[in-house]
Amino acid sequence: MTEEFRTEGHDVYDVIVLGAGPVGQNVADHARAAGLSVAVVERELVGGECSYWACVPSKALLRPVIAVADARRVDGARQAVTGSLDTGRVFARRDHYVTDWDDSGQARWVKSIGADLFRGHGRLDGPRKVTVTTADGARRRLAARHAVAIATGSRPVLPAIEGIEEARPWTNRHGTDSSTVPGRLVVVGGGGVGVEMATLWQGLGSQVTVLARRALLPRLEPFAGELVARGLTDAGARVRIGVQVTALRRPDPAGPVTCTLDDGSELETDEIMFATGRAPLTDDIGLDTVGLTPGSWLAADTTCLVREVDGEWLYALGDVNHRALLTHQGKYQGRTAGDAIGARAAGRPLDDAPWGDHATTADQHAVPQVFFTDPEAGAVGLSAAQAEEAGLHVKVVDLDFTAAQGANLYADGYRGHARMVVDTDREILLGVTFVGHGISELLHSATVAVAGEIPLKRLRHAVACFPTVSEIWTYLLAAYRRDSD
């Protein structure tokens, strides 16, 4: 080794991965497939936030809520729905899918790919070096020949308001691992986490109030938040837009929380949950030892390489690079980075790969996202406003789902809306947004169309089955063609 990279006293690997969530697992898997030795470091549960406190438990909990709501929208089925949800069984279903917060199965998977798992808190200790501190204070020093990949994820941000510590608010973790239904729940924040948690706990029996500074789902097309707000209201929740919490009081730890709002009013609730943003889990991973700022997001190129650090060895994947805080995008980045690390280690050109180049191009123009509300909301690519801000020539096509007979058969009184944003210069799709019951399974077709830049004249030959909700594609394309003639 060079003078600058002494490894005495270190266990040496080709690649060290900080974080064993789905993102870290993917980069480890692809680096191992390239023949590299890999060490994976995890301070909590192998499987990460997604497996135990986010995507998996939230969807396990939401599915019974949505299934019952769907049944009540179909005559003949609604008559069979009596009583309320069995919350004990709903929580037991969640516990099953998070394996009772036991990560031994995922730990075995890490070992099965030939990677070594180190449990403890990993911190950079200079270029290509990591120190792992275990729960009992023991330390293990690791060194990487080729790469260190940071996949430590993010944490919820709580606002700095008076009384917040006294109030002991919920975060997304409390929202998915709690097994007691509060009589009243205030959800602060109208983004994806906020609207899903509002849907969930209203469905489980809480009286939910949503407080949001802006419209719900503000990053999607405006109609998405409007329809989701209407769905929440129809379910019995209260939605208040344009308000903020300025102070909290909970003098009795077992008593209610009093929220003071910026309009001077007060609101009492049994629990309050903040879904008001995320911050990177990079504050205590040794970034200062390599010239970076602790607690910062990490800028990375399309191979997830951190260019601010010399030597082409530090990678930032998933939430920490702040591109798209979504599990599927992080896993995509993990696969890409793992392949790039393998290619660089072997001295191969980055475009010398059977699956194309090593650029995470989908992070720029084809990010899909679904929110499991009632109705569901999903989108991929650019909104109309984003496309226009980018200076593109666009045409927007809007349709209610009632145009598709399959939607009407799916649910009596089906409520939903679809929009596609077309680049009129190239006649390809720039973005698609769906809001409606069961639309989550439509989104991948839209993602293929946007990511593949499929010409509309070709896309019209992808015939939608009758009678399915996907017929909306036929009507959207026909409307574009009709309006363009």
C-alpha positions as MATLAB code, in Angstrom:
seq = 'MTEEFRTEGHDVYDVIVLGAGPVGQNVADHARAAGLSVAVVERELVGGECSYWACVPSKALLRPVIAVADARRVDGARQAVTGSLDTGRVFARRDHYVTDWDDSGQARWVKSIGADLFRGHGRLDGPRKVTVTTADGARRRLAARHAVAIATGSRPVLPAIEGIEEARPWTNRHGTDSSTVPGRLVVVGGGGVGVEMATLWQGLGSQVTVLARRALLPRLEPFAGELVARGLTDAGARVRIGVQVTALRRPDPAGPVTCTLDDGSELETDEIMFATGRAPLTDDIGLDTVGLTPGSWLAADTTCLVREVDGEWLYALGDVNHRALLTHQGKYQGRTAGDAIGARAAGRPLDDAPWGDHATTADQHAVPQVFFTDPEAGAVGLSAAQAEEAGLHVKVVDLDFTAAQGANLYADGYRGHARMVVDTDREILLGVTFVGHGISELLHSATVAVAGEIPLKRLRHAVACFPTVSEIWTYLLAAYRRDSD';
ca = [
       0.000    0.000    0.000;
       1.029    3.641   -0.484;
       2.343    5.773    2.342;
      -1.040    7.534    2.479;
      -2.925    4.254    2.853;
      -1.342    2.190    5.584;
      -3.459   -0.786    6.657;
      -1.642   -2.104    9.689;
      -4.227   -3.082   12.277;
      -7.059   -2.939    9.761;
      -9.203   -5.660    8.216;
      -8.898   -4.937    4.498;
     -11.785   -5.286    2.025;
     -12.301   -4.103   -1.516;
     -15.523   -2.298   -0.550;
     -16.994   -1.093    2.743;
     -20.707   -0.250    2.877;
     -22.053    1.946    5.685;
     -25.717    1.030    6.116;
     -27.418   -2.328    5.564;
     -30.797   -1.104    4.397;
     -32.073   -1.978    0.910;
     -29.705    0.566   -0.675;
     -26.625   -0.775    1.083;
     -27.694   -4.337    0.368;
     -27.935   -3.631   -3.350;
     -24.513   -2.020   -3.649;
     -23.026   -4.874   -1.623;
     -24.725   -7.484   -3.804;
     -23.512   -5.943   -7.058;
     -19.994   -5.372   -5.762;
     -19.863   -9.027   -4.690;
     -21.150  -10.076   -8.121;
     -18.159   -8.224   -9.575;
     -15.880  -10.433   -7.505;
     -15.007   -7.851   -4.843;
     -14.758   -8.511   -1.106;
     -17.325   -6.525    0.872;
     -17.823   -5.463    4.488;
     -21.276   -4.176    5.501;
     -21.644   -2.053    8.648;
     -25.004   -1.542   10.375;
     -25.742    0.222   13.664;
     -29.445   -0.704   13.932;
     -31.397   -3.448   12.155;
     -30.200   -5.068    8.941;
     -32.877   -4.076    6.453;
     -32.992   -0.452    7.532;
     -35.768    2.099    7.872;
     -37.764    0.761    4.924;
     -38.077   -2.755    6.285;
     -39.029   -1.927    9.864;
     -40.401    1.627   10.163;
     -41.362    2.934    6.703;
     -42.441    1.293    3.445;
     -43.059   -2.268    4.627;
     -44.952   -1.652    7.886;
     -46.920    1.289    6.513;
     -48.154   -0.705    3.524;
     -48.882   -3.744    5.684;
     -51.049   -1.509    7.881;
     -52.658    0.437    5.048;
     -53.711   -2.574    2.984;
     -56.570   -3.681    5.308;
     -57.818   -0.083    5.494;
     -57.889    0.269    1.692;
     -59.268   -3.247    1.120;
     -62.306   -2.533    3.282;
     -62.807    0.874    1.647;
     -62.632   -0.779   -1.800;
     -65.214   -3.389   -0.801;
     -67.585   -0.667    0.373;
     -67.409    0.899   -3.098;
     -68.859   -2.197   -4.776;
     -72.558   -2.956   -4.470;
     -73.074   -6.502   -3.271;
     -69.738   -6.473   -1.508;
     -70.453   -3.507    0.738;
     -73.357   -5.386    2.282;
     -70.906   -8.056    3.462;
     -68.756   -5.508    5.307;
     -70.029   -5.272    8.847;
     -68.367   -3.896   11.928;
     -64.979   -2.259   12.040;
     -61.437   -3.380   11.374;
     -59.876   -5.812   13.833;
     -57.006   -3.560   14.851;
     -55.314   -6.358   16.781;
     -55.123   -8.461   13.611;
     -54.013   -5.430   11.580;
     -51.127   -4.828   13.976;
     -50.316   -8.550   13.958;
     -50.142   -8.421   10.151;
     -47.677   -5.548   10.436;
     -45.632   -7.489   12.995;
     -45.459  -10.438   10.612;
     -44.115   -8.363    7.732;
     -41.489   -6.680    9.907;
     -40.603  -10.115   11.362;
     -41.262   -8.726   14.857;
     -38.313   -6.375   14.297;
     -35.972   -9.381   14.182;
     -33.339   -8.887   11.471;
     -31.696  -12.316   11.651;
     -33.112  -13.332    8.268;
     -31.719  -10.261    6.540;
     -28.409  -10.702    8.355;
     -28.226  -14.247    6.974;
     -28.859  -12.855    3.488;
     -25.880  -10.494    3.790;
     -23.698  -13.422    4.744;
     -25.197  -15.582    1.969;
     -23.806  -13.283   -0.732;
     -20.342  -13.631    0.785;
     -20.199  -10.234    2.506;
     -19.079   -9.787    6.117;
     -21.492   -8.044    8.477;
     -20.193   -5.765   11.220;
     -22.725   -4.608   13.808;
     -21.943   -1.239   15.292;
     -21.594    2.445   14.506;
     -19.344    3.020   11.501;
     -17.394    6.256   11.089;
     -14.941    7.302    8.410;
     -11.435    7.629    9.798;
      -9.675    9.271    6.886;
      -9.572    8.203    3.222;
     -10.822    4.641    2.630;
     -10.841    3.800    6.337;
     -13.717    3.077    8.715;
     -13.802    2.479   12.462;
     -16.707    0.395   13.792;
     -17.682    0.867   17.443;
     -19.856   -1.903   18.860;
     -22.512   -1.567   21.560;
     -20.032   -2.655   24.244;
     -17.491   -0.032   23.154;
     -15.137   -2.356   21.286;
     -13.591   -1.012   18.087;
     -12.842   -2.651   14.764;
     -10.757   -0.883   12.123;
     -11.518   -1.518    8.448;
      -9.815   -0.342    5.259;
     -11.122   -0.349    1.679;
      -8.942   -0.985   -1.354;
     -11.428    0.534   -3.786;
     -14.547    2.113   -2.281;
     -16.540    3.175    0.750;
     -20.268    3.506    0.027;
     -22.381    5.630    2.371;
     -25.973    4.429    2.529;
     -26.932    5.578    6.016;
     -30.324    7.026    5.075;
     -32.173    9.906    6.715;
     -34.050   10.825    9.878;
     -37.220   12.809   10.545;
     -36.868   16.533   11.222;
     -38.817   18.038   14.088;
     -39.430   21.789   13.994;
     -37.938   24.016   16.678;
     -41.161   25.135   18.336;
     -41.971   25.835   21.946;
     -42.967   22.761   23.962;
     -42.054   20.129   21.398;
     -39.989   18.058   23.830;
     -42.739   18.152   26.437;
     -45.267   17.025   23.806;
     -43.236   13.915   22.845;
     -44.549   13.929   19.251;
     -44.762   10.940   16.952;
     -42.516   10.637   13.917;
     -42.897    8.165   11.062;
     -41.470    5.461   13.350;
     -44.179    5.948   15.967;
     -46.718    6.060   13.151;
     -45.796    2.575   11.975;
     -44.669    0.708   15.111;
     -47.418    1.831   17.502;
     -50.084   -0.723   18.430;
     -52.517    1.584   20.219;
     -55.072    3.663   18.314;
     -55.253    7.206   19.728;
     -58.731    8.663   19.991;
     -57.522   11.858   18.313;
     -54.416   12.340   16.174;
     -53.076   15.516   14.612;
     -50.801   14.965   11.608;
     -48.605   17.952   10.770;
     -47.420   17.924    7.161;
     -49.118   17.279    3.854;
     -46.430   15.336    2.023;
     -46.394   11.632    1.286;
     -45.761   10.453    4.837;
     -48.378   12.795    6.252;
     -51.204   11.802    3.928;
     -50.477    8.077    4.210;
     -50.391    8.219    8.013;
     -53.594   10.259    8.042;
     -55.279    7.661    5.816;
     -54.022    4.828    8.001;
     -54.976    6.102   11.432;
     -58.338    7.505   10.321;
     -59.063    4.056    8.908;
     -58.037    2.404   12.182;
     -60.429    4.559   14.177;
     -58.642    7.785   15.150;
     -60.226   11.159   14.589;
     -57.478   12.610   12.414;
     -56.785   16.276   11.727;
     -54.238   17.154    9.042;
     -52.468   20.507    9.340;
     -50.515   21.627    6.270;
     -48.924   24.914    5.290;
     -49.521   24.232    1.608;
     -51.795   22.007   -0.445;
     -51.443   18.272    0.124;
     -48.823   16.501   -2.004;
     -47.441   19.843   -3.205;
     -44.840   18.308   -5.520;
     -47.466   16.568   -7.639;
     -49.986   18.077  -10.012;
     -52.450   20.251   -8.045;
     -55.409   17.935   -8.638;
     -53.614   15.108   -6.796;
     -53.648   16.866   -3.438;
     -57.203   18.075   -3.990;
     -58.538   14.559   -4.606;
     -56.582   13.078   -1.710;
     -57.890   15.829    0.590;
     -61.430   15.070   -0.548;
     -60.858   11.364    0.123;
     -59.630   12.064    3.636;
     -62.579   14.355    4.303;
     -65.033   11.754    3.022;
     -63.451    9.223    5.411;
     -64.109   11.574    8.327;
     -60.742   13.295    8.713;
     -60.369   17.053    9.004;
     -57.970   18.780    6.611;
     -56.788   22.314    7.336;
     -54.574   24.043    4.773;
     -52.508   27.157    5.385;
     -51.927   26.732    9.120;
     -48.849   26.089   11.253;
     -48.252   24.906   14.793;
     -46.438   27.564   16.834;
     -46.381   25.955   20.296;
     -47.276   22.743   22.127;
     -48.253   21.939   25.722;
     -48.477   18.575   27.477;
     -48.082   19.203   31.212;
     -49.410   15.728   32.074;
     -47.294   13.052   30.300;
     -50.375   10.819   30.143;
     -52.696   13.628   29.103;
     -53.625   15.358   25.867;
     -51.498   17.724   23.773;
     -52.643   21.300   23.210;
     -51.522   22.795   19.904;
     -51.372   26.556   19.432;
     -51.783   27.539   15.769;
     -50.546   30.633   13.964;
     -54.090   31.944   13.624;
     -54.291   32.143   17.419;
     -56.598   29.151   17.830;
     -55.886   26.040   19.887;
     -56.447   22.386   19.098;
     -56.432   19.511   21.600;
     -55.355   16.019   20.599;
     -54.281   12.760   22.198;
     -51.191   12.457   20.010;
     -49.465   14.654   17.452;
     -47.309   13.418   14.599;
     -44.843   15.529   12.628;
     -44.180   14.570    9.014;
     -42.310   17.725    8.108;
     -39.210   16.604    6.269;
     -36.036   14.547    6.548;
     -32.371   15.220    7.275;
     -29.395   13.053    6.229;
     -27.925   10.650    8.774;
     -24.429   11.947    8.140;
     -23.803   13.993   11.277;
     -21.713   11.343   13.068;
     -20.060    9.244   10.357;
     -16.693   10.991   10.217;
     -17.242   13.229    7.204;
     -14.908   15.787    8.759;
     -12.013   13.309    8.455;
     -12.253   13.505    4.655;
     -12.931   17.221    4.323;
     -16.743   17.160    4.237;
     -19.276   18.811    6.539;
     -20.934   16.562    9.138;
     -24.703   16.475    8.822;
     -24.705   17.563    5.170;
     -26.325   16.025    2.130;
     -23.656   14.512   -0.124;
     -23.505   15.624   -3.747;
     -22.780   12.704   -6.052;
     -22.388   12.234   -9.803;
     -24.437    9.829  -11.909;
     -22.401    6.860  -10.665;
     -23.038    8.051   -7.078;
     -19.361    9.017   -6.696;
     -18.661   11.964   -4.367;
     -16.446   14.182   -6.519;
     -15.598   16.575   -3.671;
     -13.296   13.888   -2.269;
     -10.146   13.061   -4.219;
      -9.296    9.572   -5.346;
     -12.612    8.204   -6.703;
     -13.340    6.051   -3.656;
     -16.277    7.631   -1.763;
     -19.854    6.955   -2.907;
     -23.153    8.356   -1.571;
     -26.360    6.458   -2.257;
     -30.028    6.700   -1.412;
     -31.383    9.401    0.862;
     -27.951   10.874    1.697;
     -27.457   12.247   -1.835;
     -30.877   13.969   -1.673;
     -31.927   13.104   -5.224;
     -35.051   11.100   -4.548;
     -35.833    9.942   -1.007;
     -37.543    6.785   -2.225;
     -36.520    3.190   -1.567;
     -36.819    2.060   -5.167;
     -34.637    4.918   -6.397;
     -32.049    4.162   -3.726;
     -31.961    0.502   -4.720;
     -31.526    1.564   -8.336;
     -28.609    3.752   -7.289;
     -27.162    0.850   -5.294;
     -27.197   -1.424   -8.318;
     -25.661    1.293  -10.473;
     -22.934    2.177   -7.980;
     -22.091   -1.458   -7.280;
     -21.556   -2.070  -10.981;
     -19.540    1.144  -11.341;
     -17.292    0.191   -8.415;
     -16.711   -3.199  -10.007;
     -15.867   -1.670  -13.369;
     -13.478    0.890  -11.885;
     -11.775   -1.769   -9.766;
     -11.207   -3.874  -12.868;
     -10.062   -0.906  -14.946;
     -12.958   -1.310  -17.394;
     -14.766    1.568  -19.135;
     -17.990    2.382  -17.353;
     -20.071    1.791  -20.469;
     -18.658   -1.746  -20.820;
     -21.600   -3.522  -19.217;
     -24.336   -5.837  -20.540;
     -27.083   -3.636  -19.092;
     -25.847   -0.343  -20.512;
     -23.927    2.426  -18.845;
     -23.551    3.184  -15.149;
     -25.451    6.468  -15.078;
     -28.473    6.929  -12.809;
     -30.369    8.801  -15.515;
     -33.773    7.932  -14.041;
     -32.974   10.181  -11.085;
     -33.226   13.124  -13.449;
     -36.340   12.499  -15.519;
     -38.210    9.305  -14.655;
     -38.712    9.009  -10.889;
     -41.927    7.107  -10.058;
     -43.706    7.580   -6.746;
     -46.944    6.235   -5.315;
     -48.850    7.312   -2.219;
     -51.176    4.678   -0.797;
     -53.954    7.006    0.185;
     -57.642    6.577   -0.645;
     -57.721    7.305   -3.535;
     -54.136    6.427   -4.436;
     -51.930    9.063   -6.063;
     -48.986    8.259   -8.316;
     -46.756   10.112  -10.744;
     -43.618    9.728  -12.818;
     -41.523   12.330  -14.608;
     -42.232   16.039  -14.822;
     -45.370   17.884  -13.855;
     -46.768   20.406  -16.317;
     -45.316   23.292  -14.284;
     -41.882   21.662  -14.080;
     -41.803   21.028  -17.818;
     -42.778   24.601  -18.609;
     -40.197   25.959  -16.152;
     -37.594   23.887  -18.022;
     -38.516   25.762  -21.211;
     -40.030   22.746  -22.958;
     -42.915   22.977  -25.400;
     -45.664   20.914  -23.841;
     -49.256   19.886  -24.251;
     -51.246   18.712  -21.251;
     -53.996   16.114  -21.609;
     -56.455   15.669  -18.725;
     -59.173   13.037  -18.329;
     -61.388   11.753  -15.555;
     -61.163    7.984  -15.109;
     -64.872    7.683  -15.796;
     -63.860    7.700  -19.472;
     -62.617    4.123  -18.964;
     -65.347    1.522  -18.473;
     -62.868   -0.627  -16.578;
     -62.672    2.039  -13.883;
     -66.454    2.152  -13.533;
     -66.521   -1.624  -13.110;
     -63.674   -1.496  -10.579;
     -65.677    0.690   -8.195;
     -69.179    2.133   -8.244;
     -68.843    5.885   -8.545;
     -65.134    5.596   -9.317;
     -63.391    8.883   -8.610;
     -60.071    9.661  -10.267;
     -58.168   11.800  -12.699;
     -55.267   11.299  -15.109;
     -52.878   13.732  -16.752;
     -50.103   13.267  -19.250;
     -47.570   15.937  -20.170;
     -46.306   15.663  -23.747;
     -43.170   17.152  -25.286;
     -44.715   18.423  -28.516;
     -41.356   18.804  -30.263;
     -40.495   15.113  -29.916;
     -44.000   13.761  -29.182;
     -42.898   11.764  -26.165;
     -44.193   11.694  -22.628;
     -42.475   13.912  -20.075;
     -44.713   13.009  -17.165;
     -47.846   11.146  -16.139;
     -49.972   11.536  -12.999;
     -52.794    9.250  -11.890;
     -55.140    9.652   -8.939;
     -57.726    6.952   -8.376;
     -58.517    3.623   -6.789;
     -55.951    0.946   -7.612;
     -53.808    3.146   -9.848;
     -50.529    2.084   -8.220;
     -50.340   -0.880  -10.604;
     -50.680    1.471  -13.576;
     -47.601    3.441  -12.749;
     -44.956    1.111  -14.113;
     -46.428    1.323  -17.618;
     -46.112    5.097  -17.347;
     -42.556    4.756  -16.053;
     -41.591    2.565  -19.010;
     -43.081    5.100  -21.415;
     -41.293    8.066  -19.806;
     -37.943    6.370  -19.172;
     -37.944    4.772  -22.634;
     -39.011    8.012  -24.374;
     -41.435    5.944  -26.438;
     -42.920    7.975  -29.310;
     -46.662    8.433  -28.911;
     -47.256    7.105  -32.410;
     -45.709    3.849  -31.200;
     -47.227    3.905  -27.734;
     -50.744    3.864  -29.195;
     -50.038    0.306  -30.396;
     -49.676   -0.882  -26.787;
     -53.319   -1.910  -26.539;
     -54.938   -1.754  -23.093;
     -57.055   -4.735  -22.061;
     -60.816   -4.267  -21.848;
     -62.310   -3.709  -19.326;
     -59.473   -2.598  -17.043;
     -58.534    0.643  -15.336;
     -55.545    0.798  -17.729;
     -57.938    1.690  -20.567;
     -57.318    5.265  -19.509;
     -54.179    5.075  -21.692;
     -56.328    4.567  -24.801;
     -58.424    7.621  -24.031;
     -55.465    9.834  -23.082;
     -53.672    9.069  -26.343;
     -56.849    9.491  -28.360;
     -57.502   12.865  -26.726;
     -53.977   14.045  -27.538;
     -54.303   12.949  -31.155;
     -57.743   14.507  -31.521;
     -56.645   17.833  -30.036;
     -53.508   17.889  -32.181;
     -55.290   17.341  -35.502;
];
